[in-house]
Tab-separated table of C-alpha atoms in Angstrom:
chain	number	residue	atom	x	y	z
A	8	ASP	CA	37.717	-102.626	-105.122
A	9	ALA	CA	38.785	-99.662	-103.022
A	10	GLY	CA	37.858	-101.357	-99.785
A	11	VAL	CA	35.464	-100.051	-97.167
A	12	ILE	CA	35.173	-96.298	-97.490
A	13	GLN	CA	34.243	-94.108	-94.563
A	14	SER	CA	33.602	-90.408	-94.454
A	15	PRO	CA	34.523	-88.063	-93.039
A	16	ARG	CA	37.954	-89.145	-91.758
A	17	HIS	CA	37.822	-86.545	-89.019
A	18	GLU	CA	34.902	-84.720	-87.472
A	19	VAL	CA	34.980	-82.068	-84.795
A	20	THR	CA	31.637	-80.884	-83.545
A	21	GLU	CA	30.126	-79.075	-80.628
A	22	MET	CA	28.141	-80.800	-77.976
A	23	GLY	CA	24.480	-81.008	-78.900
A	24	GLN	CA	25.053	-81.056	-82.626
A	25	GLU	CA	23.980	-83.890	-84.903
A	26	VAL	CA	26.729	-86.014	-86.387
A	27	THR	CA	26.377	-88.370	-89.338
A	28	LEU	CA	29.047	-90.889	-90.225
A	29	ARG	CA	28.967	-92.611	-93.569
A	30	CYS	CA	30.132	-95.956	-94.879
A	31	LYS	CA	30.367	-97.659	-98.240
A	32	PRO	CA	31.007	-101.385	-97.791
A	33	ILE	CA	32.837	-103.623	-100.213
A	34	SER	CA	30.587	-104.571	-103.092
A	35	GLY	CA	29.038	-107.993	-102.660
A	36	HIS	CA	29.534	-108.233	-98.914
A	37	ASP	CA	26.533	-109.467	-96.976
A	38	TYR	CA	27.369	-108.067	-93.558
A	39	LEU	CA	28.087	-104.564	-92.365
A	40	PHE	CA	29.313	-103.719	-88.888
A	41	TRP	CA	29.743	-100.489	-86.967
A	42	TYR	CA	32.370	-100.508	-84.209
A	43	ARG	CA	33.575	-97.846	-81.836
A	44	GLN	CA	37.113	-97.729	-80.479
A	45	THR	CA	38.268	-95.889	-77.379
A	46	MET	CA	41.281	-96.254	-75.144
A	47	MET	CA	39.098	-97.175	-72.202
A	48	ARG	CA	36.785	-99.688	-73.816
A	49	GLY	CA	38.666	-100.927	-76.856
A	50	LEU	CA	36.729	-102.087	-79.912
A	51	GLU	CA	33.020	-102.337	-79.237
A	52	LEU	CA	30.356	-103.522	-81.620
A	53	LEU	CA	27.550	-101.017	-81.970
A	54	ILE	CA	25.303	-102.651	-84.562
A	55	TYR	CA	25.458	-104.961	-87.529
A	56	PHE	CA	23.379	-105.558	-90.624
A	57	ASN	CA	22.799	-108.596	-92.800
A	58	ASN	CA	21.565	-107.853	-96.308
A	59	ASN	CA	20.676	-104.320	-95.208
A	60	VAL	CA	18.577	-105.518	-92.263
A	61	PRO	CA	19.692	-104.609	-88.714
A	62	ILE	CA	20.346	-107.836	-86.819
A	63	ASP	CA	21.824	-106.820	-83.495
A	64	ASP	CA	21.805	-103.278	-82.145
A	65	SER	CA	22.375	-104.223	-78.516
A	66	GLY	CA	25.678	-102.378	-78.574
A	67	MET	CA	24.149	-99.030	-79.429
A	68	PRO	CA	24.760	-97.057	-76.249
A	69	GLU	CA	21.684	-94.883	-76.172
A	70	ASP	CA	18.723	-93.677	-78.147
A	71	ARG	CA	20.900	-90.843	-79.319
A	72	PHE	CA	22.559	-93.339	-81.645
A	73	SER	CA	20.855	-94.650	-84.755
A	74	ALA	CA	22.039	-96.510	-87.835
A	75	LYS	CA	20.528	-97.145	-91.210
A	76	MET	CA	21.378	-99.129	-94.298
A	77	PRO	CA	19.044	-97.987	-97.053
A	78	ASN	CA	20.802	-100.118	-99.660
A	79	ALA	CA	23.632	-102.579	-100.048
A	80	SER	CA	26.199	-99.911	-100.797
A	81	PHE	CA	25.587	-97.350	-98.082
A	82	SER	CA	25.133	-97.082	-94.348
A	83	THR	CA	24.999	-94.211	-91.873
A	84	LEU	CA	25.541	-93.907	-88.158
A	85	LYS	CA	23.917	-90.864	-86.622
A	86	ILE	CA	24.398	-89.343	-83.200
A	87	GLN	CA	21.842	-86.756	-82.124
A	88	PRO	CA	22.555	-84.909	-79.924
A	89	SER	CA	26.275	-85.569	-79.616
A	90	GLU	CA	28.083	-85.471	-76.269
A	91	PRO	CA	31.792	-85.242	-75.377
A	92	ARG	CA	31.788	-88.874	-74.228
A	93	ASP	CA	30.923	-89.913	-77.779
A	94	SER	CA	34.423	-88.904	-78.836
A	95	ALA	CA	36.046	-92.002	-80.329
A	96	VAL	CA	37.105	-93.590	-83.589
A	97	TYR	CA	34.159	-95.173	-85.358
A	98	PHE	CA	34.852	-98.018	-87.736
A	99	CYS	CA	32.696	-99.557	-90.373
A	100	ALA	CA	33.497	-103.078	-91.560
A	101	SER	CA	31.970	-105.509	-94.020
A	102	SER	CA	32.284	-109.214	-94.740
A	103	TRP	CA	30.910	-112.091	-96.758
A	104	ALA	CA	28.441	-114.450	-95.162
A	105	SER	CA	30.836	-117.324	-95.846
A	106	SER	CA	33.660	-115.651	-93.905
A	107	PRO	CA	32.172	-113.679	-91.044
A	108	GLY	CA	35.456	-113.477	-89.232
A	109	GLU	CA	37.309	-111.927	-92.116
A	110	ALA	CA	35.877	-108.474	-91.793
A	111	PHE	CA	37.367	-105.683	-93.851
A	112	PHE	CA	37.574	-102.448	-91.925
A	113	GLY	CA	37.504	-98.910	-93.183
A	114	GLN	CA	40.010	-96.287	-92.097
A	115	GLY	CA	37.643	-95.033	-89.443
A	116	THR	CA	36.162	-91.673	-88.546
A	117	ARG	CA	37.772	-89.881	-85.632
A	118	LEU	CA	35.006	-87.991	-83.872
A	119	THR	CA	35.743	-85.254	-81.376
A	120	VAL	CA	32.858	-83.642	-79.547
A	121	VAL	CA	33.815	-80.468	-77.706
B	191	GLY	CA	36.759	-110.045	-75.070
B	192	GLU	CA	36.916	-107.763	-72.127
B	193	SER	CA	36.860	-104.044	-71.738
B	194	VAL	CA	40.259	-102.492	-72.074
B	195	GLY	CA	42.018	-100.306	-69.557
B	196	LEU	CA	44.153	-97.308	-70.274
B	197	HIS	CA	47.324	-99.253	-70.900
B	198	LEU	CA	47.839	-101.931	-73.500
B	199	PRO	CA	50.291	-104.696	-72.660
B	200	THR	CA	53.373	-104.228	-74.771
B	201	LEU	CA	55.711	-106.793	-76.251
B	202	SER	CA	59.062	-105.494	-77.379
B	203	VAL	CA	61.223	-107.696	-79.599
B	204	GLN	CA	64.331	-107.361	-81.702
B	205	GLU	CA	64.046	-107.458	-85.446
B	206	GLY	CA	64.524	-111.004	-86.659
B	207	ASP	CA	63.350	-112.619	-83.428
B	208	ASN	CA	60.141	-114.573	-83.135
B	209	SER	CA	57.171	-112.974	-81.380
B	210	ILE	CA	54.448	-114.663	-79.399
B	211	ILE	CA	51.296	-112.754	-78.542
B	212	ASN	CA	48.829	-114.350	-76.172
B	213	CYS	CA	45.113	-114.061	-75.670
B	214	ALA	CA	42.756	-115.599	-73.135
B	215	TYR	CA	39.064	-115.967	-73.792
B	216	SER	CA	36.244	-116.707	-71.403
B	217	ASN	CA	33.363	-117.958	-73.513
B	218	SER	CA	33.374	-121.756	-73.668
B	219	ALA	CA	30.931	-121.618	-76.557
B	220	SER	CA	33.342	-119.691	-78.748
B	221	ASP	CA	34.241	-121.787	-81.756
B	222	TYR	CA	35.906	-119.379	-84.105
B	223	PHE	CA	38.917	-117.200	-83.391
B	224	ILE	CA	40.632	-114.546	-85.406
B	225	TRP	CA	43.701	-112.363	-85.107
B	226	TYR	CA	43.700	-108.790	-86.337
B	227	LYS	CA	46.518	-106.294	-86.742
B	228	GLN	CA	45.966	-102.580	-86.327
B	229	GLU	CA	48.590	-100.097	-87.404
B	230	SER	CA	48.511	-96.541	-86.166
B	231	GLY	CA	45.781	-94.502	-87.822
B	232	LYS	CA	44.289	-97.463	-89.645
B	233	GLY	CA	41.465	-99.919	-89.204
B	234	PRO	CA	42.089	-103.479	-88.002
B	235	GLN	CA	43.298	-105.886	-90.653
B	236	PHE	CA	42.578	-109.618	-90.735
B	237	ILE	CA	45.658	-111.807	-90.245
B	238	ILE	CA	44.564	-115.384	-89.675
B	239	ASP	CA	41.697	-117.395	-88.239
B	240	ILE	CA	41.178	-120.797	-86.669
B	241	ARG	CA	38.138	-122.892	-85.888
B	242	SER	CA	37.677	-124.803	-82.675
B	243	ASN	CA	38.131	-128.182	-84.374
B	244	MET	CA	41.775	-127.284	-84.970
B	245	ASP	CA	44.607	-126.539	-82.579
B	246	LYS	CA	47.077	-125.041	-85.016
B	247	ARG	CA	46.989	-123.143	-88.254
B	248	GLN	CA	49.831	-121.644	-90.222
B	249	GLY	CA	50.010	-118.743	-92.588
B	250	GLN	CA	52.822	-116.770	-94.060
B	251	ARG	CA	55.223	-116.125	-91.145
B	252	VAL	CA	52.329	-116.465	-88.709
B	253	THR	CA	50.995	-119.399	-86.724
B	254	VAL	CA	47.954	-119.457	-84.502
B	255	LEU	CA	47.694	-121.979	-81.680
B	256	LEU	CA	44.471	-122.771	-79.877
B	257	ASN	CA	44.238	-124.493	-76.517
B	258	LYS	CA	40.569	-125.000	-75.750
B	259	THR	CA	41.269	-126.694	-72.443
B	260	VAL	CA	42.634	-123.526	-70.912
B	261	LYS	CA	40.855	-121.147	-73.282
B	262	HIS	CA	44.044	-119.734	-74.663
B	263	LEU	CA	44.998	-118.480	-78.085
B	264	SER	CA	48.408	-117.366	-79.317
B	265	LEU	CA	49.822	-115.741	-82.397
B	266	GLN	CA	53.387	-116.508	-83.341
B	267	ILE	CA	55.199	-114.260	-85.796
B	268	ALA	CA	58.418	-115.626	-87.231
B	269	ALA	CA	61.369	-113.386	-88.028
B	270	THR	CA	59.615	-110.266	-86.807
B	271	GLN	CA	60.077	-107.202	-88.984
B	272	PRO	CA	59.679	-103.476	-88.251
B	273	GLY	CA	56.507	-103.538	-90.347
B	274	ASP	CA	54.991	-105.920	-87.818
B	275	SER	CA	54.878	-103.151	-85.231
B	276	ALA	CA	51.211	-102.657	-84.460
B	277	VAL	CA	48.474	-103.530	-81.984
B	278	TYR	CA	47.270	-107.105	-82.285
B	279	PHE	CA	43.753	-108.137	-81.297
B	280	CYS	CA	42.266	-111.540	-80.880
B	281	ALA	CA	38.567	-111.848	-81.614
B	282	GLU	CA	36.029	-114.579	-81.082
B	283	ASN	CA	32.657	-115.686	-82.296
B	284	SER	CA	30.197	-118.421	-81.454
B	285	LYS	CA	27.974	-120.036	-84.045
B	286	ASP	CA	25.700	-121.279	-81.274
B	287	THR	CA	24.434	-117.784	-80.634
B	288	GLY	CA	23.855	-117.156	-84.293
B	289	ARG	CA	25.643	-113.894	-83.778
B	290	ARG	CA	27.906	-113.123	-86.669
B	291	ALA	CA	29.718	-110.178	-85.163
B	292	LEU	CA	33.069	-110.556	-83.485
B	293	THR	CA	33.974	-109.797	-79.901
B	294	PHE	CA	37.424	-108.274	-79.688
B	295	GLY	CA	39.959	-108.606	-76.922
B	296	SER	CA	41.840	-105.697	-75.455
B	297	GLY	CA	44.900	-105.899	-77.678
B	298	THR	CA	48.673	-106.189	-77.328
B	299	ARG	CA	51.099	-103.661	-78.687
B	300	LEU	CA	54.076	-105.169	-80.519
B	301	GLN	CA	57.158	-102.991	-80.792
B	302	VAL	CA	59.941	-104.206	-83.049
B	303	GLN	CA	63.360	-102.777	-82.301
B	304	PRO	CA	65.669	-102.503	-85.323
């Protein structure tokens, strides 16, 4: 397996534009997590899914953020409209139900909103 | 885990020495702890985990110690190598909450001097 695949690796966009980040989890994993990493706040959980169902979205900062998981092999995180303070590295991770702590992270998407 | 400030604590060691990275947690209900390693430009990578019914667990060159009395966790790396240079995060989870996502600490940067 190629691991968790995120795209794009880098995204530069103008304030107000819509941004969509994509994630392909490891096949067979039951959980999918979206994290955001910044120097100021470290690694923060945004939302996580179990068997494609959103379980906890309390970390989603605002209504501008939304996430979907239409099937077991794909998830998106959308920001609309984007703002400069959304600039961060966004990570997707997945894990088995039997090992929730052993999450496998993707390479991340570095988002810059100018 | 707590929010991180601008500066990560840094541990600098000589190649071949042993490293000890510490982590304090605040949630008494936490019963599962994990250490992650993050190299520059990459996503966090699972190293080792420990459940609250244990106080020590060993892996390859790594040992995790858990002291529930003082809510302290440490990661020991034996014979530290240049490839160990990275940021190390502790993470926690509590089964009581039913929440399967991890809460990450602020991280410690390990620099290995050749």
